[in-house]
Every structure is written in structure tokens, then in C-alpha cells.
């Protein structure tokens, strides 16, 4: 993250990192997770699941900050985020 000035606690800031897991059999391809992802980590793929729906795919995994909004907003509980080891701020 670039700041126009450096905060006093810049060396203490730790950016969380998340890993997104999808259960394709549960997904109905509504696209809500993609629409509301604040970091634009997800996009709809061209692949189909067993029900014939397009499922989302992770397109920018390093950008995920484990906010969990995708798993909160998913109506089918088809996506979840696990927090990985944090990345120290450069």
C-alpha cells in the first residue's frame, strides 16, 4: 500500500492474507461473491459445475486480505476463506 506520507507505525502494520476455497457442487453461479469482493479477487469462470452453473474462480489470490465478505454474503455457503500467515508490510 502506498501512502503519500509514511505513518509512524508503518513498520508494525501486518497485512493479512487469505486463501479462498470454493465448493463447486453448492454454487449456483449467482455472482454475488464476485460483485461484492472489495479487492476484485474473484471472477466468473467459463467452467460449469454438475448443476450447469458457471462457478467463480480466484483470479488474483495475492490480493485477498481475508475480509470474509464473500463467505458472509454467499447464499449457498459455497465459498469460505482461511487466513494464512500474515505478510509483513514492506
Short mmCIF file of N, CA and C in Angstrom, two decimals, residues 1-81:
data_model
loop_
_atom_site.label_atom_id
_atom_site.label_comp_id
_atom_site.label_asym_id
_atom_site.label_seq_id
_atom_site.Cartn_x
_atom_site.Cartn_y
_atom_site.Cartn_z
N UNK A 1 0.84 -1.16 0.00
CA UNK A 1 0.00 0.00 0.00
C UNK A 1 0.89 1.24 0.00
N UNK A 2 0.61 2.18 -0.87
CA UNK A 2 1.40 3.40 -0.97
C UNK A 2 0.70 4.53 -0.25
N UNK A 3 1.42 5.20 0.59
CA UNK A 3 0.91 6.35 1.31
C UNK A 3 1.58 7.61 0.79
N UNK A 4 0.90 8.74 0.85
CA UNK A 4 1.52 9.99 0.44
C UNK A 4 2.51 10.47 1.48
N UNK A 5 2.40 9.93 2.69
CA UNK A 5 3.40 10.12 3.73
C UNK A 5 3.46 8.84 4.54
N UNK A 6 4.53 8.58 5.20
CA UNK A 6 4.71 7.33 5.93
C UNK A 6 4.14 7.46 7.34
N UNK A 7 3.20 6.60 7.73
CA UNK A 7 2.67 6.64 9.08
C UNK A 7 3.75 6.25 10.10
N UNK A 8 3.57 6.69 11.34
CA UNK A 8 4.55 6.40 12.37
C UNK A 8 4.65 4.90 12.67
N UNK A 9 3.54 4.18 12.52
CA UNK A 9 3.55 2.75 12.82
C UNK A 9 3.65 1.89 11.55
N UNK A 10 4.24 2.42 10.51
CA UNK A 10 4.34 1.73 9.23
C UNK A 10 5.04 0.37 9.34
N UNK A 11 6.05 0.27 10.18
CA UNK A 11 6.78 -0.98 10.33
C UNK A 11 6.02 -2.01 11.16
N UNK A 12 4.94 -1.61 11.82
CA UNK A 12 4.17 -2.52 12.66
C UNK A 12 2.91 -3.04 11.96
N UNK A 13 2.58 -2.51 10.80
CA UNK A 13 1.39 -2.90 10.08
C UNK A 13 1.61 -4.27 9.44
N UNK A 14 0.68 -5.18 9.71
CA UNK A 14 0.75 -6.52 9.12
C UNK A 14 -0.49 -6.72 8.26
N UNK A 15 -0.28 -7.03 7.00
CA UNK A 15 -1.38 -7.23 6.07
C UNK A 15 -1.79 -8.70 6.11
N UNK A 16 -3.06 -8.99 6.46
CA UNK A 16 -3.49 -10.40 6.47
C UNK A 16 -3.59 -10.94 5.05
N UNK A 17 -3.48 -12.23 4.92
CA UNK A 17 -3.57 -12.89 3.62
C UNK A 17 -4.54 -14.06 3.75
N UNK A 18 -5.43 -14.20 2.80
CA UNK A 18 -6.42 -15.27 2.86
C UNK A 18 -6.34 -16.19 1.67
N UNK A 19 -6.82 -17.40 1.87
CA UNK A 19 -6.91 -18.37 0.78
C UNK A 19 -8.38 -18.72 0.62
N UNK A 20 -8.90 -18.56 -0.58
CA UNK A 20 -10.31 -18.79 -0.86
C UNK A 20 -10.51 -20.22 -1.32
N UNK A 21 -11.51 -20.88 -0.73
CA UNK A 21 -11.87 -22.24 -1.13
C UNK A 21 -13.33 -22.22 -1.58
N UNK A 22 -13.60 -22.91 -2.66
CA UNK A 22 -14.95 -22.95 -3.23
C UNK A 22 -15.43 -24.39 -3.28
N UNK A 23 -16.70 -24.59 -2.96
CA UNK A 23 -17.33 -25.90 -3.09
C UNK A 23 -18.21 -25.82 -4.34
N UNK A 24 -17.71 -26.26 -5.49
CA UNK A 24 -18.45 -26.08 -6.74
C UNK A 24 -19.82 -26.75 -6.77
N UNK A 25 -19.98 -27.86 -6.08
CA UNK A 25 -21.27 -28.55 -6.09
C UNK A 25 -22.37 -27.72 -5.45
N UNK A 26 -22.03 -26.84 -4.52
CA UNK A 26 -23.02 -26.00 -3.84
C UNK A 26 -23.32 -24.72 -4.61
N UNK A 27 -22.39 -24.26 -5.42
CA UNK A 27 -22.51 -22.96 -6.09
C UNK A 27 -23.62 -22.97 -7.13
N UNK A 28 -24.41 -21.89 -7.16
CA UNK A 28 -25.45 -21.77 -8.18
C UNK A 28 -25.16 -20.64 -9.17
N UNK A 29 -23.93 -20.11 -9.12
CA UNK A 29 -23.48 -19.14 -10.11
C UNK A 29 -24.16 -17.79 -10.06
N UNK A 30 -24.56 -17.34 -8.88
CA UNK A 30 -25.28 -16.07 -8.77
C UNK A 30 -24.37 -14.86 -8.99
N UNK A 31 -23.06 -15.01 -8.72
CA UNK A 31 -22.12 -13.93 -8.95
C UNK A 31 -22.07 -12.88 -7.85
N UNK A 32 -22.73 -13.12 -6.74
CA UNK A 32 -22.74 -12.15 -5.65
C UNK A 32 -21.35 -12.01 -5.04
N UNK A 33 -20.64 -13.10 -4.89
CA UNK A 33 -19.29 -13.04 -4.32
C UNK A 33 -18.36 -12.21 -5.19
N UNK A 34 -18.49 -12.35 -6.48
CA UNK A 34 -17.67 -11.58 -7.41
C UNK A 34 -18.03 -10.09 -7.36
N UNK A 35 -19.30 -9.79 -7.31
CA UNK A 35 -19.75 -8.41 -7.34
C UNK A 35 -19.35 -7.63 -6.09
N UNK A 36 -19.34 -8.29 -4.94
CA UNK A 36 -19.09 -7.58 -3.69
C UNK A 36 -17.67 -7.74 -3.14
N UNK A 37 -16.79 -8.42 -3.85
CA UNK A 37 -15.41 -8.56 -3.38
C UNK A 37 -14.72 -7.21 -3.48
N UNK A 38 -14.28 -6.64 -2.35
CA UNK A 38 -13.67 -5.31 -2.41
C UNK A 38 -12.32 -5.27 -3.09
N UNK A 39 -11.64 -6.39 -3.18
CA UNK A 39 -10.31 -6.43 -3.81
C UNK A 39 -10.33 -7.04 -5.21
N UNK A 40 -11.50 -7.40 -5.72
CA UNK A 40 -11.69 -7.98 -7.06
C UNK A 40 -10.81 -9.22 -7.25
N UNK A 41 -10.89 -10.11 -6.28
CA UNK A 41 -10.12 -11.35 -6.31
C UNK A 41 -10.82 -12.41 -7.15
N UNK A 42 -12.14 -12.37 -7.22
CA UNK A 42 -12.93 -13.40 -7.91
C UNK A 42 -13.45 -12.91 -9.24
N UNK A 43 -13.65 -13.85 -10.15
CA UNK A 43 -14.34 -13.57 -11.42
C UNK A 43 -15.07 -14.85 -11.83
N UNK A 44 -16.09 -14.71 -12.64
CA UNK A 44 -16.85 -15.87 -13.08
C UNK A 44 -16.07 -16.60 -14.17
N UNK A 45 -15.97 -17.91 -14.02
CA UNK A 45 -15.21 -18.71 -15.00
C UNK A 45 -16.13 -19.19 -16.11
N UNK A 46 -15.55 -19.81 -17.09
CA UNK A 46 -16.33 -20.39 -18.18
C UNK A 46 -16.66 -21.85 -17.90
N UNK A 47 -16.11 -22.39 -16.82
CA UNK A 47 -16.36 -23.79 -16.46
C UNK A 47 -17.73 -23.92 -15.80
N UNK A 48 -18.31 -25.09 -15.93
CA UNK A 48 -19.61 -25.39 -15.34
C UNK A 48 -19.44 -26.38 -14.19
N UNK A 49 -20.34 -26.31 -13.20
CA UNK A 49 -20.36 -27.35 -12.17
C UNK A 49 -21.36 -28.43 -12.58
N UNK A 50 -21.62 -29.38 -11.72
CA UNK A 50 -22.50 -30.51 -12.05
C UNK A 50 -23.95 -30.07 -12.32
N UNK A 51 -24.34 -28.93 -11.74
CA UNK A 51 -25.71 -28.43 -11.93
C UNK A 51 -25.84 -27.59 -13.20
N UNK A 52 -24.72 -27.26 -13.83
CA UNK A 52 -24.75 -26.48 -15.06
C UNK A 52 -24.58 -24.99 -14.86
N UNK A 53 -24.13 -24.58 -13.70
CA UNK A 53 -23.91 -23.16 -13.41
C UNK A 53 -22.45 -22.79 -13.60
N UNK A 54 -22.20 -21.56 -14.00
CA UNK A 54 -20.83 -21.04 -14.04
C UNK A 54 -20.41 -20.76 -12.60
N UNK A 55 -19.24 -21.22 -12.23
CA UNK A 55 -18.75 -21.01 -10.87
C UNK A 55 -17.65 -19.94 -10.88
N UNK A 56 -17.47 -19.24 -9.77
CA UNK A 56 -16.39 -18.25 -9.72
C UNK A 56 -15.02 -18.92 -9.62
N UNK A 57 -14.00 -18.17 -9.98
CA UNK A 57 -12.64 -18.64 -9.84
C UNK A 57 -11.79 -17.53 -9.24
N UNK A 58 -10.74 -17.91 -8.58
CA UNK A 58 -9.82 -16.95 -7.98
C UNK A 58 -8.85 -16.48 -9.06
N UNK A 59 -8.87 -15.18 -9.35
CA UNK A 59 -8.01 -14.65 -10.40
C UNK A 59 -6.82 -13.87 -9.86
N UNK A 60 -6.93 -13.37 -8.62
CA UNK A 60 -5.84 -12.58 -8.04
C UNK A 60 -5.67 -12.98 -6.57
N UNK A 61 -5.15 -14.18 -6.35
CA UNK A 61 -5.03 -14.74 -5.00
C UNK A 61 -4.20 -13.88 -4.05
N UNK A 62 -3.08 -13.29 -4.45
CA UNK A 62 -2.30 -12.47 -3.51
C UNK A 62 -3.03 -11.23 -3.01
N UNK A 63 -4.06 -10.78 -3.71
CA UNK A 63 -4.79 -9.59 -3.30
C UNK A 63 -5.79 -9.86 -2.18
N UNK A 64 -6.08 -11.12 -1.89
CA UNK A 64 -7.07 -11.46 -0.85
C UNK A 64 -6.51 -11.11 0.52
N UNK A 65 -7.30 -10.34 1.28
CA UNK A 65 -6.89 -9.93 2.63
C UNK A 65 -7.75 -10.60 3.71
N UNK A 66 -8.41 -11.69 3.37
CA UNK A 66 -9.21 -12.48 4.31
C UNK A 66 -10.29 -11.66 5.00
N UNK A 67 -10.96 -10.79 4.26
CA UNK A 67 -12.03 -10.00 4.86
C UNK A 67 -13.25 -10.86 5.16
N UNK A 68 -13.45 -11.94 4.39
CA UNK A 68 -14.55 -12.86 4.63
C UNK A 68 -15.88 -12.41 4.09
N UNK A 69 -15.91 -11.32 3.33
CA UNK A 69 -17.18 -10.83 2.80
C UNK A 69 -17.81 -11.83 1.84
N UNK A 70 -17.01 -12.51 1.06
CA UNK A 70 -17.56 -13.49 0.11
C UNK A 70 -18.28 -14.62 0.83
N UNK A 71 -17.71 -15.10 1.93
CA UNK A 71 -18.35 -16.20 2.65
C UNK A 71 -19.56 -15.73 3.44
N UNK A 72 -19.58 -14.48 3.86
CA UNK A 72 -20.74 -13.95 4.58
C UNK A 72 -21.91 -13.75 3.64
N UNK A 73 -21.64 -13.29 2.43
CA UNK A 73 -22.70 -12.90 1.51
C UNK A 73 -23.20 -14.05 0.62
N UNK A 74 -22.48 -15.15 0.56
CA UNK A 74 -22.87 -16.28 -0.29
C UNK A 74 -24.16 -16.92 0.22
N UNK A 75 -25.22 -16.95 -0.58
CA UNK A 75 -26.48 -17.53 -0.12
C UNK A 75 -26.46 -19.06 -0.01
N UNK A 76 -25.52 -19.71 -0.66
CA UNK A 76 -25.46 -21.17 -0.66
C UNK A 76 -24.34 -21.73 0.21
N UNK A 77 -23.59 -20.87 0.90
CA UNK A 77 -22.44 -21.28 1.73
C UNK A 77 -21.45 -22.12 0.92
N UNK A 78 -21.19 -21.67 -0.29
CA UNK A 78 -20.33 -22.41 -1.21
C UNK A 78 -18.89 -21.92 -1.22
N UNK A 79 -18.59 -20.86 -0.48
CA UNK A 79 -17.25 -20.29 -0.51
C UNK A 79 -16.83 -19.95 0.92
N UNK A 80 -15.57 -20.17 1.20
CA UNK A 80 -15.06 -19.78 2.51
C UNK A 80 -13.59 -19.38 2.40
N UNK A 81 -13.15 -18.61 3.40
CA UNK A 81 -11.80 -18.06 3.40
C UNK A 81 -11.08 -18.53 4.64
#
